[in-house]
Tab-separated table of C-alpha atoms in Angstrom:
chain	number	residue	atom	x	y	z
A	10	ALA	CA	-10.261	-0.161	12.471
A	11	GLN	CA	-8.949	-1.422	9.601
A	12	LYS	CA	-9.805	-0.304	5.697
A	13	VAL	CA	-8.820	-0.444	2.437
A	14	THR	CA	-8.796	2.595	-0.206
A	15	GLN	CA	-8.765	2.026	-4.246
A	16	ALA	CA	-9.344	5.345	-5.066
A	17	GLN	CA	-9.130	4.568	-8.630
A	18	THR	CA	-12.931	3.076	-9.472
A	19	GLU	CA	-12.782	2.641	-13.275
A	20	ILE	CA	-9.374	2.821	-15.853
A	21	SER	CA	-8.861	2.712	-19.134
A	22	VAL	CA	-5.824	2.337	-21.230
A	23	VAL	CA	-4.825	1.190	-24.546
A	24	GLU	CA	-3.167	-2.099	-25.151
A	25	LYS	CA	0.701	-2.381	-24.623
A	26	GLU	CA	0.696	0.518	-21.994
A	27	ASP	CA	1.780	0.159	-18.062
A	28	VAL	CA	-0.783	0.691	-15.776
A	29	THR	CA	-0.680	1.182	-12.130
A	30	LEU	CA	-3.476	0.236	-9.588
A	31	ASP	CA	-3.528	2.092	-6.424
A	32	CYS	CA	-3.976	0.313	-2.792
A	33	VAL	CA	-3.874	1.942	0.267
A	34	TYR	CA	-4.873	0.641	3.862
A	35	GLU	CA	-5.146	1.498	7.014
A	36	THR	CA	-4.429	-1.139	9.867
A	37	ARG	CA	-3.063	-0.323	13.813
A	38	ASP	CA	-1.798	-4.007	13.799
A	39	THR	CA	2.190	-4.750	13.056
A	40	THR	CA	1.322	-7.822	11.688
A	41	TYR	CA	-1.138	-8.390	8.572
A	42	TYR	CA	-0.806	-9.677	5.344
A	43	LEU	CA	-2.247	-7.577	2.011
A	44	PHE	CA	-3.560	-9.260	-0.752
A	45	TRP	CA	-4.317	-8.505	-4.895
A	46	TYR	CA	-7.866	-10.642	-6.186
A	47	LYS	CA	-8.520	-10.318	-9.968
A	48	GLN	CA	-11.756	-10.699	-10.781
A	49	PRO	CA	-12.640	-11.339	-14.629
A	50	PRO	CA	-15.807	-10.968	-16.571
A	51	SER	CA	-16.696	-14.684	-15.859
A	52	GLY	CA	-16.995	-13.351	-11.810
A	53	GLU	CA	-14.650	-15.604	-10.182
A	54	LEU	CA	-11.807	-14.143	-8.287
A	55	VAL	CA	-8.839	-15.132	-8.615
A	56	PHE	CA	-5.701	-15.261	-6.147
A	57	LEU	CA	-2.479	-12.913	-7.408
A	58	ILE	CA	-0.266	-12.519	-4.515
A	59	ARG	CA	-0.052	-12.245	-0.586
A	60	ARG	CA	2.320	-9.666	0.989
A	61	ASN	CA	3.057	-10.002	4.589
A	62	SER	CA	3.905	-6.358	6.806
A	63	PHE	CA	7.303	-7.573	7.590
A	64	ASP	CA	8.392	-7.900	4.011
A	65	GLU	CA	8.420	-4.973	1.668
A	66	GLN	CA	10.567	-6.537	-0.933
A	67	ASN	CA	9.185	-5.731	-4.518
A	68	GLU	CA	7.832	-8.606	-6.376
A	69	ILE	CA	7.855	-9.073	-10.097
A	70	SER	CA	5.990	-11.931	-11.620
A	71	GLY	CA	6.150	-11.943	-15.079
A	72	ARG	CA	4.267	-8.668	-16.622
A	73	TYR	CA	2.777	-8.268	-12.697
A	74	SER	CA	5.079	-5.987	-10.363
A	75	TRP	CA	3.788	-5.206	-7.140
A	76	ASN	CA	5.388	-2.144	-4.534
A	77	PHE	CA	4.689	-2.209	-1.062
A	78	GLN	CA	5.622	0.546	0.612
A	79	LYS	CA	4.804	0.466	4.780
A	80	SER	CA	6.272	3.880	4.951
A	81	THR	CA	2.537	5.705	2.963
A	82	SER	CA	0.941	2.573	3.800
A	83	SER	CA	0.426	1.597	0.174
A	84	PHE	CA	0.432	-1.577	-1.711
A	85	ASN	CA	0.160	-0.532	-5.446
A	86	PHE	CA	0.455	-3.244	-8.361
A	87	THR	CA	1.604	-2.763	-11.825
A	88	ILE	CA	0.549	-4.350	-15.200
A	89	THR	CA	3.372	-3.418	-17.898
A	90	ALA	CA	2.589	-3.925	-21.770
A	91	SER	CA	-1.569	-4.533	-20.730
A	92	GLN	CA	-3.221	-7.186	-22.857
A	93	VAL	CA	-6.700	-7.094	-23.607
A	94	VAL	CA	-6.593	-9.886	-21.406
A	95	ASP	CA	-5.864	-7.984	-18.524
A	96	SER	CA	-9.287	-6.226	-18.351
A	97	ALA	CA	-10.832	-7.127	-15.119
A	98	VAL	CA	-11.653	-5.358	-11.440
A	99	TYR	CA	-8.993	-6.042	-9.360
A	100	PHE	CA	-9.535	-5.973	-5.795
A	101	CYS	CA	-6.735	-5.163	-3.018
A	102	ALA	CA	-7.444	-6.729	0.305
A	103	LEU	CA	-5.833	-7.041	4.076
A	104	ILE	CA	-6.055	-9.274	6.856
A	105	GLY	CA	-5.460	-7.844	10.551
A	106	LYS	CA	-4.954	-9.309	13.348
A	107	THR	CA	-7.747	-7.544	15.127
A	108	GLY	CA	-10.300	-8.059	17.284
A	109	ILE	CA	-12.708	-10.888	17.639
A	110	TYR	CA	-11.726	-11.736	13.443
A	111	ASN	CA	-8.236	-12.737	14.979
A	112	GLN	CA	-9.103	-16.511	14.213
A	113	GLY	CA	-11.751	-15.731	11.624
A	114	GLY	CA	-9.210	-14.297	8.989
A	115	LYS	CA	-11.748	-11.739	8.054
A	116	LEU	CA	-10.007	-10.158	4.454
A	117	ILE	CA	-10.807	-6.372	4.239
A	118	PHE	CA	-11.562	-5.308	0.705
A	119	GLY	CA	-11.355	-2.397	-1.116
A	120	GLN	CA	-13.883	-1.493	-3.357
A	121	GLY	CA	-12.300	-2.565	-6.501
A	122	THR	CA	-11.008	-0.961	-9.754
A	123	GLU	CA	-12.188	-2.155	-13.037
A	124	LEU	CA	-9.499	-2.300	-15.291
A	125	SER	CA	-10.716	-1.753	-19.437
A	126	VAL	CA	-7.815	-2.730	-21.613
A	127	LYS	CA	-8.281	-1.649	-25.182
A	128	PRO	CA	-7.095	-3.219	-28.970
B	10	ASN	CA	-8.873	-30.969	-7.803
B	11	ALA	CA	-12.295	-29.170	-8.090
B	12	GLY	CA	-10.977	-26.408	-6.092
B	13	VAL	CA	-14.109	-24.246	-4.149
B	14	THR	CA	-17.570	-25.526	-5.806
B	15	GLN	CA	-21.101	-23.483	-5.474
B	16	THR	CA	-24.482	-24.726	-5.879
B	17	PRO	CA	-26.655	-23.173	-7.586
B	18	LYS	CA	-24.772	-20.463	-9.819
B	19	PHE	CA	-27.868	-18.862	-10.296
B	20	ARG	CA	-30.930	-18.191	-8.581
B	21	VAL	CA	-34.650	-16.608	-8.154
B	22	LEU	CA	-36.054	-15.893	-5.574
B	23	LYS	CA	-39.187	-14.146	-4.363
B	24	THR	CA	-40.104	-12.378	-1.006
B	25	GLY	CA	-40.084	-14.524	2.323
B	26	GLN	CA	-38.768	-17.729	0.417
B	27	SER	CA	-36.423	-19.495	1.673
B	28	MET	CA	-33.265	-21.531	0.328
B	29	THR	CA	-29.862	-22.890	0.945
B	30	LEU	CA	-26.345	-22.238	-0.876
B	31	LEU	CA	-24.224	-24.925	-0.515
B	32	CYS	CA	-19.888	-24.571	-0.645
B	33	ALA	CA	-17.951	-27.308	-1.152
B	34	GLN	CA	-13.971	-27.581	-0.764
B	35	ASP	CA	-11.756	-30.556	-1.430
B	36	MET	CA	-8.603	-28.957	-0.410
B	37	ASN	CA	-8.804	-30.095	3.735
B	38	HIS	CA	-9.045	-26.185	4.471
B	39	GLU	CA	-9.673	-25.955	7.936
B	40	TYR	CA	-11.185	-22.199	7.236
B	41	MET	CA	-14.608	-21.262	4.883
B	42	TYR	CA	-16.024	-18.123	4.651
B	43	TRP	CA	-19.232	-16.664	3.175
B	44	TYR	CA	-19.067	-13.227	1.298
B	45	ARG	CA	-21.773	-10.916	-0.672
B	46	GLN	CA	-20.437	-8.875	-3.222
B	47	ASP	CA	-22.721	-5.374	-3.641
B	48	PRO	CA	-21.741	-2.793	-6.680
B	49	GLY	CA	-19.210	-0.133	-5.283
B	50	MET	CA	-18.847	-2.083	-1.587
B	51	GLY	CA	-16.099	-4.862	-2.923
B	52	LEU	CA	-16.970	-7.891	-0.490
B	53	ARG	CA	-17.805	-8.070	2.842
B	54	LEU	CA	-18.286	-11.454	5.184
B	55	ILE	CA	-21.413	-12.564	6.697
B	56	HIS	CA	-20.414	-15.679	7.765
B	57	TYR	CA	-17.084	-17.923	8.880
B	58	SER	CA	-16.229	-20.807	10.005
B	59	VAL	CA	-12.932	-21.913	11.952
B	60	GLY	CA	-14.044	-25.788	11.552
B	61	GLU	CA	-16.142	-28.496	11.537
B	62	GLY	CA	-19.034	-27.652	13.681
B	63	THR	CA	-18.357	-24.104	14.283
B	64	THR	CA	-19.641	-21.044	12.953
B	65	ALA	CA	-19.189	-17.667	13.223
B	66	LYS	CA	-20.883	-14.147	12.833
B	67	GLY	CA	-19.214	-11.666	10.259
B	68	GLU	CA	-19.787	-8.240	9.233
B	69	VAL	CA	-23.214	-8.426	7.655
B	70	PRO	CA	-24.767	-11.573	9.216
B	71	ASP	CA	-28.474	-10.392	9.690
B	72	GLY	CA	-30.749	-12.912	7.482
B	73	TYR	CA	-28.674	-15.289	7.449
B	74	ASN	CA	-27.725	-18.495	9.098
B	75	VAL	CA	-24.802	-20.863	8.520
B	76	SER	CA	-23.823	-24.633	9.114
B	77	ARG	CA	-20.617	-26.613	9.212
B	78	LEU	CA	-20.863	-30.399	9.900
B	79	LYS	CA	-19.126	-31.209	7.495
B	80	LYS	CA	-15.144	-30.018	7.490
B	81	GLN	CA	-15.780	-30.004	3.393
B	82	ASN	CA	-18.946	-27.934	3.143
B	83	PHE	CA	-20.239	-25.183	4.372
B	84	LEU	CA	-23.998	-24.367	4.092
B	85	LEU	CA	-25.471	-20.560	3.646
B	86	GLY	CA	-29.391	-20.250	4.373
B	87	LEU	CA	-31.952	-17.666	4.021
B	88	GLU	CA	-34.966	-18.227	6.202
B	89	SER	CA	-37.055	-15.508	4.657
B	90	ALA	CA	-35.253	-13.990	1.463
B	91	ALA	CA	-35.724	-10.335	0.999
B	92	PRO	CA	-34.625	-7.767	-1.886
B	93	SER	CA	-32.226	-6.158	0.079
B	94	GLN	CA	-30.431	-10.142	-0.417
B	95	THR	CA	-30.250	-9.734	-3.936
B	96	SER	CA	-26.334	-10.003	-4.552
B	97	VAL	CA	-23.766	-12.077	-5.659
B	98	TYR	CA	-22.520	-14.755	-2.973
B	99	PHE	CA	-18.986	-15.844	-2.599
B	100	CYS	CA	-17.532	-19.183	-0.779
B	101	ALA	CA	-14.135	-19.154	-0.070
B	102	SER	CA	-11.577	-21.690	2.269
B	103	SER	CA	-8.065	-21.305	3.301
B	104	TYR	CA	-5.819	-23.837	4.968
B	105	SER	CA	-5.223	-21.394	7.927
B	106	THR	CA	-5.449	-17.282	8.857
B	107	LEU	CA	-2.960	-15.145	9.955
B	108	ALA	CA	-2.275	-16.559	13.507
B	109	GLY	CA	-1.050	-19.334	10.927
B	110	GLY	CA	1.366	-17.527	8.750
B	111	PRO	CA	2.164	-18.804	5.604
B	112	ASN	CA	-0.885	-20.374	3.323
B	113	ASN	CA	-3.759	-17.894	4.606
B	114	GLU	CA	-4.655	-16.613	1.110
B	115	GLN	CA	-8.304	-17.621	0.699
B	116	PHE	CA	-9.521	-19.322	-2.510
B	117	PHE	CA	-13.299	-18.260	-4.160
B	118	GLY	CA	-15.696	-20.600	-5.547
B	119	PRO	CA	-17.290	-18.956	-8.984
B	120	GLY	CA	-20.174	-17.336	-6.851
B	121	THR	CA	-23.860	-17.436	-7.076
B	122	ARG	CA	-26.297	-14.769	-8.316
B	123	LEU	CA	-28.998	-13.923	-6.239
B	124	THR	CA	-31.877	-11.947	-6.803
B	125	VAL	CA	-34.578	-11.465	-4.451
B	126	LEU	CA	-38.104	-9.967	-6.372
């Protein structure tokens, strides 16, 4: 079975604090992709990053960074010097090459972490 | 490019009524998806399509039907709405899937908030 767990339901920080959103996944596939999406209060889902299972290099994009560790099946997301505009629900998701969804690319979503950044 | 658009944005139905949600994408993507988002449950796949004229069931297909008559459009139908179908519905599209490797990220529409009374 494939599963994505985001254990932190809600996180509240004060502006300029660093914050890490945790994501733990389960899959038996050796080939898979992990994603992070942002859902701001306006409701749309914004793609942030994709990482494939063969690339464990960390990635940094401005204030955002991602730490992928296959040994712990984790793909954590850190926001440095958080800002009020970072307030949103963040989803971690997985696509694995499994079963009947092989051709469909079914995204398995975690339950999301609601981040609130206060001024 | 408009990306992925959805109509309508909001809708209120009475139990037993029917309706169709329209999704359109202008990115020439082969793959299209319908998800529903419920509090505390993330997003769940309802149906998907791997190309024009094809559809397949996702994780929670009961009570819904879909059609993909044109590559750019993916319609989601509710034949007899039930209160359990109150949700936010998202359409998404992607250039490829896992099997295709890169460019398999899914792009989402703005969502349709549906309430069934």
